[in-house]
Coordinates of C-alpha atoms in Angstrom, one line a residue:
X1 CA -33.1 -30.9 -58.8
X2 CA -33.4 -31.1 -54.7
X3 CA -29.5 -30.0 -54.7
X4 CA -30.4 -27.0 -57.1
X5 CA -33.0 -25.9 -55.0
X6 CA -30.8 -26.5 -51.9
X7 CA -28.2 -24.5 -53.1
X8 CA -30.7 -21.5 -53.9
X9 CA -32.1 -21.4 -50.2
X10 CA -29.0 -21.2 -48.9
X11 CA -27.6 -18.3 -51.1
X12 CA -30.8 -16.4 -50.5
X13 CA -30.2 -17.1 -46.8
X14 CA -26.7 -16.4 -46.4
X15 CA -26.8 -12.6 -46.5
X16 CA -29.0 -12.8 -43.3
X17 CA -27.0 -15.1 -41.9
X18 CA -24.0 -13.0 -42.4
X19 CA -25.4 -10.3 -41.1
X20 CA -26.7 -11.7 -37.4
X21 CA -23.4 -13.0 -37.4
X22 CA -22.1 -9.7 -37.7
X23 CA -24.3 -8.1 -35.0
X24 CA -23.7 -10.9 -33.0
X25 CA -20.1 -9.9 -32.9
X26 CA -20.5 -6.8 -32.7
X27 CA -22.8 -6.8 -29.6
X28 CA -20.2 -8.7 -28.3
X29 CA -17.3 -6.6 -29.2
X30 CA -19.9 -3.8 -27.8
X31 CA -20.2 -6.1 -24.1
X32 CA -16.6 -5.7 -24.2
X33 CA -15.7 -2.4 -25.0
X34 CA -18.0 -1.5 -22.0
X35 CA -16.6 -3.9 -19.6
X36 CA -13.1 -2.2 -20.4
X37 CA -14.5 0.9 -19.9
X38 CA -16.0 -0.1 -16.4
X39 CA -12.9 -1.6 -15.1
X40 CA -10.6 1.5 -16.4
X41 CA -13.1 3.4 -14.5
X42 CA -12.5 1.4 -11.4
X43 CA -8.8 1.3 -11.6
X44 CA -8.7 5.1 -11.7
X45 CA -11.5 4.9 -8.7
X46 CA -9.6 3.1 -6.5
X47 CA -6.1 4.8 -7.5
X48 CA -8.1 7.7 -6.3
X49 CA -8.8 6.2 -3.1
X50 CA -5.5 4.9 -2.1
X51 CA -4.1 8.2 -2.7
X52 CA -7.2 9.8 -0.5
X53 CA -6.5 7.1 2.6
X54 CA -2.5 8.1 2.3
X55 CA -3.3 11.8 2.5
X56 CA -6.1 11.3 5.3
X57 CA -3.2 9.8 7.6
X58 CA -0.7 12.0 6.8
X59 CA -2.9 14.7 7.9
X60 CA -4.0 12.8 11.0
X61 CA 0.0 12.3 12.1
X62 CA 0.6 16.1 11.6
X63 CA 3.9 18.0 10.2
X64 CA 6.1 14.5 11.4
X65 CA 9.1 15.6 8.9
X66 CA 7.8 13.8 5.6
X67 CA 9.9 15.1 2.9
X68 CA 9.3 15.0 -0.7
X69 CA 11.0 11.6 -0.8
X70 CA 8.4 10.3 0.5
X71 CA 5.7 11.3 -1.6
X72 CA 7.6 10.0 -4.8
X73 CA 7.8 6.8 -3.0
X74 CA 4.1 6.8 -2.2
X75 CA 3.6 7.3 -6.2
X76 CA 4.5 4.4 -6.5
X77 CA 1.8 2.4 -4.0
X78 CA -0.6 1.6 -7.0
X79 CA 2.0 0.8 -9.1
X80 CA 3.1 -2.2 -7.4
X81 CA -0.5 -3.7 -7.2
X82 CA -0.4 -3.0 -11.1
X83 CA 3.1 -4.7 -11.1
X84 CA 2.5 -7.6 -9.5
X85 CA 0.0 -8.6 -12.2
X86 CA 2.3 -8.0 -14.4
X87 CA 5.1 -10.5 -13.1
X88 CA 2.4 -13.0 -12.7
X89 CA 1.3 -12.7 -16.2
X90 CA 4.8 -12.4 -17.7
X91 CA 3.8 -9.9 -20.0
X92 CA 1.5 -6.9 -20.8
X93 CA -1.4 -6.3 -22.7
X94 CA -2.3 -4.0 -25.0
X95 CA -5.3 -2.3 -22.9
X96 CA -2.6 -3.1 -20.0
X97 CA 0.1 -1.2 -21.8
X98 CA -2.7 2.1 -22.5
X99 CA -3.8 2.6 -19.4
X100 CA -0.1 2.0 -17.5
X101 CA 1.0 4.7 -19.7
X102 CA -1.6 7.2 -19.3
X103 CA -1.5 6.4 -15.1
X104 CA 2.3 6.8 -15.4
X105 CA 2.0 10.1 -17.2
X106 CA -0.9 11.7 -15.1
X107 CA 0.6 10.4 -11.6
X108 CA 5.0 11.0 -12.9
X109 CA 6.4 8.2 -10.2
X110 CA 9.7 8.0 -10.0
X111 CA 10.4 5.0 -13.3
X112 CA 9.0 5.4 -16.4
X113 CA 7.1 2.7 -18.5
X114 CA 10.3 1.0 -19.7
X115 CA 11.5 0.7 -16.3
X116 CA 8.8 -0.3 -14.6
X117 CA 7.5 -3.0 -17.1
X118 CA 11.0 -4.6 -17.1
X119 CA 11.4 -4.1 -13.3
X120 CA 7.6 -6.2 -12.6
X121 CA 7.9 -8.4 -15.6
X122 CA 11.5 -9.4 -15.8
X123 CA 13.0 -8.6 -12.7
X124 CA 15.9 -6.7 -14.2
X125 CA 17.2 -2.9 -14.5
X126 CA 15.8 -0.6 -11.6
X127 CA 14.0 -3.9 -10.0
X128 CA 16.1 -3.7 -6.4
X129 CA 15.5 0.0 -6.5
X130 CA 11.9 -0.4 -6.9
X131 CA 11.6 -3.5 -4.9
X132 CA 13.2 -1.7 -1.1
X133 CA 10.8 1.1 -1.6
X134 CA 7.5 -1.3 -2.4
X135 CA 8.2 -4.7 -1.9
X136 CA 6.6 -7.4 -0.3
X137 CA 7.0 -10.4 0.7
X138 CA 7.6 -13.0 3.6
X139 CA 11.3 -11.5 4.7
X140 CA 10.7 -8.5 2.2
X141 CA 9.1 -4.9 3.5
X142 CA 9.8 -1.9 1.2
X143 CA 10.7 1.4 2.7
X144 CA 7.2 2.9 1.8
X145 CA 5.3 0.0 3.4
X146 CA 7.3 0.7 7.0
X147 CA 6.7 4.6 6.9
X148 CA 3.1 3.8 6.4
X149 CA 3.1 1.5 9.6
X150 CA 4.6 4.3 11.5
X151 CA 1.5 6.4 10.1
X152 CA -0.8 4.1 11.4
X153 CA 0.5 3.5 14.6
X154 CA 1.2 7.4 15.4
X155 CA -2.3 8.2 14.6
X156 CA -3.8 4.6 15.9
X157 CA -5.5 4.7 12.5
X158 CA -5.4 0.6 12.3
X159 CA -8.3 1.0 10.6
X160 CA -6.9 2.5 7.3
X161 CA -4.5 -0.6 6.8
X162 CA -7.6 -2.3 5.7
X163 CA -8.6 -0.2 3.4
X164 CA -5.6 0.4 1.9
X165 CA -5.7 -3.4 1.2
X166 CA -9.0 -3.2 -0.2
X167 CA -8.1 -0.6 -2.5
X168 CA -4.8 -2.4 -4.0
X169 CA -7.2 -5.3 -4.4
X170 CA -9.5 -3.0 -6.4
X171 CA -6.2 -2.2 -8.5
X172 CA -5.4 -5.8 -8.8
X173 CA -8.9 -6.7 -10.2
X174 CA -9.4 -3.9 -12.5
X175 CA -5.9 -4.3 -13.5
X176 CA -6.4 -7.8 -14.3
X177 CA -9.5 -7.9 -16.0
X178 CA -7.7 -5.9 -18.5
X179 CA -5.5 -8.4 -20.1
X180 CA -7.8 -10.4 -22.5
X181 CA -11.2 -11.5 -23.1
X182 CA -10.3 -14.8 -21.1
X183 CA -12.0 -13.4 -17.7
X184 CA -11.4 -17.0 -15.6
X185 CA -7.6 -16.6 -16.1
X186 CA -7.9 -13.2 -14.7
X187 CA -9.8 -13.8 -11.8
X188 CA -7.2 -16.9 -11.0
X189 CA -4.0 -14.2 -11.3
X190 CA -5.9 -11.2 -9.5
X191 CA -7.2 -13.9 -6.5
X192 CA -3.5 -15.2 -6.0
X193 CA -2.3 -11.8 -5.7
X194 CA -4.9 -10.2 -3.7
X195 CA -4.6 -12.9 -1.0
X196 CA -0.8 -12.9 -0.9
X197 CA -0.7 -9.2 -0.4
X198 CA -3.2 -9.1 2.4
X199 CA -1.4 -12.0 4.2
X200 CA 2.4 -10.1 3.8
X201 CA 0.7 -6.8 4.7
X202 CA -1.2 -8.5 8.3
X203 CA 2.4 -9.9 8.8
X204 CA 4.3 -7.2 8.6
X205 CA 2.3 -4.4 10.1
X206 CA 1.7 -6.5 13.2
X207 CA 5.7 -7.7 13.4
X208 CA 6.6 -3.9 12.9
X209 CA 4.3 -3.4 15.9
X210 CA 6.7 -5.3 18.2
X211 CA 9.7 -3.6 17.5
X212 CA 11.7 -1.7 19.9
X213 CA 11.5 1.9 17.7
X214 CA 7.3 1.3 17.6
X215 CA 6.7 0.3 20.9
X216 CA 9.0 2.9 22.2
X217 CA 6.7 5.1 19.8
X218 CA 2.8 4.0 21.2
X219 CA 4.5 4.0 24.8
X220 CA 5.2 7.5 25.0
X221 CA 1.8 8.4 23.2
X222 CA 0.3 6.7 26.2
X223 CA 2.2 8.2 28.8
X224 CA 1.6 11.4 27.9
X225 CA -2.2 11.1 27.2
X226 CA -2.1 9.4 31.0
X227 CA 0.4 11.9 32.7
X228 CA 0.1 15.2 30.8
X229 CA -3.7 14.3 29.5
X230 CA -1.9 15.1 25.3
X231 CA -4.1 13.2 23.3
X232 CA -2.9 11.4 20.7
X233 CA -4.7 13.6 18.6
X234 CA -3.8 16.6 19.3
X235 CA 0.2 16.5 19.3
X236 CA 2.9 15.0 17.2
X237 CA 6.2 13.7 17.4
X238 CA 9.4 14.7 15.7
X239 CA 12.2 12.3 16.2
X240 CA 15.5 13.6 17.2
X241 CA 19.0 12.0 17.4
X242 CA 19.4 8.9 19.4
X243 CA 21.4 8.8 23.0
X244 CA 23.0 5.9 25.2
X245 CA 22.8 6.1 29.1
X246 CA 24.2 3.9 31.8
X247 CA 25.1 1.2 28.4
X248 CA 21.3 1.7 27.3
X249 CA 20.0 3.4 23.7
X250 CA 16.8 5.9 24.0
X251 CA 14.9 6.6 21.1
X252 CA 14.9 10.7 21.3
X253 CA 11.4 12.4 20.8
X254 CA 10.4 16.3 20.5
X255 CA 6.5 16.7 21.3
X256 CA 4.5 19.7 19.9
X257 CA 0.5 20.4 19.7
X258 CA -0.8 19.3 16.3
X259 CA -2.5 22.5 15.5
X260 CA -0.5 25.7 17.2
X261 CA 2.7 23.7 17.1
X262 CA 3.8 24.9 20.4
X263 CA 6.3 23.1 21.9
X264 CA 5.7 20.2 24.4
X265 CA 8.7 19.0 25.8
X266 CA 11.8 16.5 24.4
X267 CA 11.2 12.6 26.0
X268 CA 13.4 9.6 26.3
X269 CA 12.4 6.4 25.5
X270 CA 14.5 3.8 26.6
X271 CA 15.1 0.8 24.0
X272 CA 13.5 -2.1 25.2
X273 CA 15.7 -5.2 24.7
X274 CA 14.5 -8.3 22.9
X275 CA 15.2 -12.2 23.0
X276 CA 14.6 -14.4 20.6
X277 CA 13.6 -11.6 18.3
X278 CA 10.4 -10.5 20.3
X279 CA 10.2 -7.8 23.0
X280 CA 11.1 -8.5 26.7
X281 CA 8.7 -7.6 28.4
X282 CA 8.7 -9.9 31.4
X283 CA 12.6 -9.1 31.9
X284 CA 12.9 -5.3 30.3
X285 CA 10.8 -2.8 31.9
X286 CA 10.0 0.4 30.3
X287 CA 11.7 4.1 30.8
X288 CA 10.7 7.5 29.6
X289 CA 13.1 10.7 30.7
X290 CA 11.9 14.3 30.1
X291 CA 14.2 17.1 29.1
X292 CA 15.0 19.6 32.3
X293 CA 15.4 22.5 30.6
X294 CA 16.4 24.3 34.0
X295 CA 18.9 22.0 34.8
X296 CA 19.7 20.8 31.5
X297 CA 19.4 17.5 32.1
X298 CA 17.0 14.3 31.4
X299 CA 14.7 13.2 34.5
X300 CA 12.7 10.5 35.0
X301 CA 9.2 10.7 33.5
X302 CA 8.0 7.5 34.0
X303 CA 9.4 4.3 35.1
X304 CA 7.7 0.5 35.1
X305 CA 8.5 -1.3 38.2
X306 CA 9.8 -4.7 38.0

């Protein structure tokens, strides 16, 4: 009968089809495994990196009185690039969850992986800890993120802003991809969150730029490169207690060569005022004193006419 001989054909058939089914799967179970692979690779890459463009500006500052405070803090710069994908998804993953842990154990930050998970994903337990050091957001600027700025501007490495941006995209990504075979959900979450971090971190390096304690900061580097030909290369500053004058506030610097560390003289900055919450510059003009140490006094080192 036709149903008899239908029936045969497809019994003597099945075993083959089973088994391209089976390679089928596993050649796509074999495409994923190396995709995983790949983005583990470039999520340590560009963990790497970020640490590498850190250490390059440190370095290019000189000895400016970083403590080890602040290098537990800076452990945690990739961290909050992983986080943020995390508090977007509202949960982790189980390749997520491996390589979090192993990054957490090879890098020691300051939380472990129960803290940090329920800090990014639920916004609980160490979150307001974590969130002043790293934090971001449109009134938000985590201690790490300012000391960085500082970084920049003392060494007028704008440069490495940018790439530190490209690599916590890199983190993002990788990070990302990570969660589930479902790649156009990841590429949404990873897109969101790259574009919000480089819009909070444009924001706030440039507002930081027009504070009194940063302008005060790349006025003096000018001022001496102009008047005592230090370039900004070649010395440092290590910031010393505050003072007020005739009802005014000066930022206090001490200047030494980068490489000999001799010592350069102490300066004066006077605290610009502000209106409005920008600079006055049309209304506020600039001061820098120098430290007599003959007469053991401050004298004028440069003064903007107005």
């Amino acid at each position: 009968m036709y149903w008899d001989r239908y029936w045969d054909r497809w019994l003597k058939t099945l075993p083959v089809t089973i088994m391209w089914g089976l390679r089928r799967r596993e050649k796509e179970n074999q495409k994923r495994r190396q995709f995983l692979a790949e983005r583990r690779e470039d999520l340590g890459a560009a963990i790497s990196e970020l640490a590498e463009i850190t250490s390059k500006i440190i370095t290019e500052c000189g000895p400016v009185g970083l403590g080890p405070e602040f290098v537990e803090k800076a452990k945690l710069l990739p961290f909050y690039a992983m986080g943020e994908v995390l508090s977007a998804q509202g949960e982790i993953f189980p390749e997520q969850k491996a390589v979090l842990e192993i990054t957490l154990t090879n890098l020691n930050p300051m939380y472990n992986f129960a803290q940090f998970t329920e800090a990014a994903i639920h916004r609980t337990g160490v979150y307001q800890e974590y969130w002043d050091v790293v934090g971001l957001g449109k009134e938000a600027c985590g201690s790490l993120w300012l000391t960085l700025f500082e970084l920049v501007y003392r060494s007028r490495m704008i440069e490495a802003v940018q790439q530190i941006d490209n690599q916590l995209s890199y983190i993002v990504i990788s990070f990302a991809y990570l969660r589930d075979t479902d790649v156009s959900i990841a590429e949404s979450i990873a897109k969101h969150i790259c574009d919000r971090i480089l819009d909070y971190i444009n924001h706030h390096v440039n507002a930081y730029q027009q504070t009194p304690y940063i302008h005060a900061l790349m006025l003096l580097q000018k001022m001496l490169l102009e008047k005592r030909e230090l370039a900004i290369e070649k010395h440092f500053f290590l910031r010393d207690e505050e003072f007020v004058q005739d009802g005014r506030s000066y930022y206090v610097f001490g200047v030494y060569e980068k490489f000999s560390q001799n010592y350069c003289g102490k300066f004066a900055v006077r605290k610009i005022k502000s209106i409005n919450g920008k600079l006055d510059y049309q209304n506020d003009g600039d001061q820098i004193l120098v430290w007599n140490e003959t007469t053991d006094n401050y004298e004028v080192f440069y003064q903007e006419l107005l």
